[in-house]
Tab-separated table of C-alpha atoms in Angstrom:
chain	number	residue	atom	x	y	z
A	76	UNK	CA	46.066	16.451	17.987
A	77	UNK	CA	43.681	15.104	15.338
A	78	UNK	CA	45.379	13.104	12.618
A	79	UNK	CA	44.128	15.630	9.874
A	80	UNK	CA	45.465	18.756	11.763
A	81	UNK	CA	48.929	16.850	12.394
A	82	UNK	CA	48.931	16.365	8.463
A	83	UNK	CA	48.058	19.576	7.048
A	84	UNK	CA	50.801	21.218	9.965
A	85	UNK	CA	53.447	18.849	8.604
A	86	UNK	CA	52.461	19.367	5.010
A	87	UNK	CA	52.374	23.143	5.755
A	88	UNK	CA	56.003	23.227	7.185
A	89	UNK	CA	57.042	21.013	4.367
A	90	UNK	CA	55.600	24.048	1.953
A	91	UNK	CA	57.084	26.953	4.406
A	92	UNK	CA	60.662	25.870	3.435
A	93	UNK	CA	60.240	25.035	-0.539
A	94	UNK	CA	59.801	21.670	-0.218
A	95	UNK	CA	59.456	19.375	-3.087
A	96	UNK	CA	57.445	16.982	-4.772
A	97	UNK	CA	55.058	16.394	-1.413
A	98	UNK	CA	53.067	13.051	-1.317
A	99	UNK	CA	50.889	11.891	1.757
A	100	UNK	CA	50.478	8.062	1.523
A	101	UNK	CA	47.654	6.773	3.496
A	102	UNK	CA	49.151	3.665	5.128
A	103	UNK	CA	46.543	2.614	7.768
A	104	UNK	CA	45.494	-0.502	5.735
A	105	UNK	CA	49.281	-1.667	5.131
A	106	UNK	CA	50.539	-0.830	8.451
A	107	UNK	CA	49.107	-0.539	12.151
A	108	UNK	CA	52.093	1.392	13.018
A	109	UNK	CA	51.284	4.452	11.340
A	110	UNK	CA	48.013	6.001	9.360
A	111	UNK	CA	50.037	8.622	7.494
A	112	UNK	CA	53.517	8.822	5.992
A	113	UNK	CA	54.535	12.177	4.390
A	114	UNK	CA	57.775	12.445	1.713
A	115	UNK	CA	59.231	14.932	0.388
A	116	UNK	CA	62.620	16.364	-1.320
A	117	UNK	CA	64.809	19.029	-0.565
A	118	UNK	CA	67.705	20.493	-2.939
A	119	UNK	CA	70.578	19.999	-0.497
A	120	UNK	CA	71.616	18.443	2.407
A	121	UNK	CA	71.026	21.611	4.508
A	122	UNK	CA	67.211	22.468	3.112
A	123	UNK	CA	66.670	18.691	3.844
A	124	UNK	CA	67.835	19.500	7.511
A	125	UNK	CA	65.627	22.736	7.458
A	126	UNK	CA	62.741	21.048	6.110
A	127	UNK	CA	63.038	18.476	9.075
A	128	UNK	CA	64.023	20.722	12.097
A	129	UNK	CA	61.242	23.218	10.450
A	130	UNK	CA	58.462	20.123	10.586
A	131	UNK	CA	59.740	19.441	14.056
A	132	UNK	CA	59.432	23.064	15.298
A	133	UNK	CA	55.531	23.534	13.949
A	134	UNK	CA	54.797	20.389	16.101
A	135	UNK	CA	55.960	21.344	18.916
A	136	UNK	CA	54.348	24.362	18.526
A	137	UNK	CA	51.179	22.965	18.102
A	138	UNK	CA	51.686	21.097	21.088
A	139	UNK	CA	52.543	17.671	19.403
A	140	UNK	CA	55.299	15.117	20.763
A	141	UNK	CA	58.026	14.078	18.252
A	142	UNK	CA	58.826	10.520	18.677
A	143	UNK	CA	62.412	10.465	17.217
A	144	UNK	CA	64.231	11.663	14.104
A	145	UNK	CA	67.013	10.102	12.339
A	146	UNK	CA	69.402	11.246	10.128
A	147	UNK	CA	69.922	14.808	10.811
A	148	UNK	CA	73.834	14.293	11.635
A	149	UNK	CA	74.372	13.430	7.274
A	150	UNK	CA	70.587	15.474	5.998
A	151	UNK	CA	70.590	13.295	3.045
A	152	UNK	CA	67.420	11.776	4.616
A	153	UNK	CA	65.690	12.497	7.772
A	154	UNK	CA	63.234	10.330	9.085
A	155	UNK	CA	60.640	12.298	11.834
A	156	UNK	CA	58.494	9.865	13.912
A	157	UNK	CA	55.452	11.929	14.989
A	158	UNK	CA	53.303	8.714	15.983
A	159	UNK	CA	50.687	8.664	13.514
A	160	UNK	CA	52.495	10.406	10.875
A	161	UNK	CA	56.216	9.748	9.721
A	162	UNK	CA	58.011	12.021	7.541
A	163	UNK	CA	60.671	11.210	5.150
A	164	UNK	CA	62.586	13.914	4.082
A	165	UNK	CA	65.323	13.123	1.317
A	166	UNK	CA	67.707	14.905	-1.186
């Protein structure tokens, strides 16, 4: 999957569950680990959960591998490794 269509489907599930305050960061001059990290903020612990499991399920969809996520267990931040993009998700 193309970095821009792995972006827009993460931003997109973000949006699908009320997500707030959205920012993509460019990072591939600061980092050759990633090109792309995504954050945004849910209300609660259990929207930040939704949010993640939500961004998880579109990528797999899509045919994408998830890496790893962190955090789920407490939701007051969930960190999903997609390779090229990472996704914070915080209360």
């Amino acid at each position: 999957m193309k970095l821009a269509q792995l972006e827009k489907l993460v931003v997109d599930a973000l949006e699908d569950i009320k997500g707030r305050d959205i920012e993509v960061i460019n990072t591939s001059r600061l980092t050759a680990l990633f090109d792309r990290m995504v954050i945004a903020c849910g209300d609660s612990n259990r929207q930040v959960k939704s949010l993640a499991h939500n961004v998880q399920d579109k990528v797999r969809e899509a045919g994408g591998n998830i890496l790893s996520c962190e955090g789920e267990e407490v939701g007051e931040w969930v960190l999903v490794d997609l390779g090229d993009v990472v996704v914070h998700v915080m209360q």
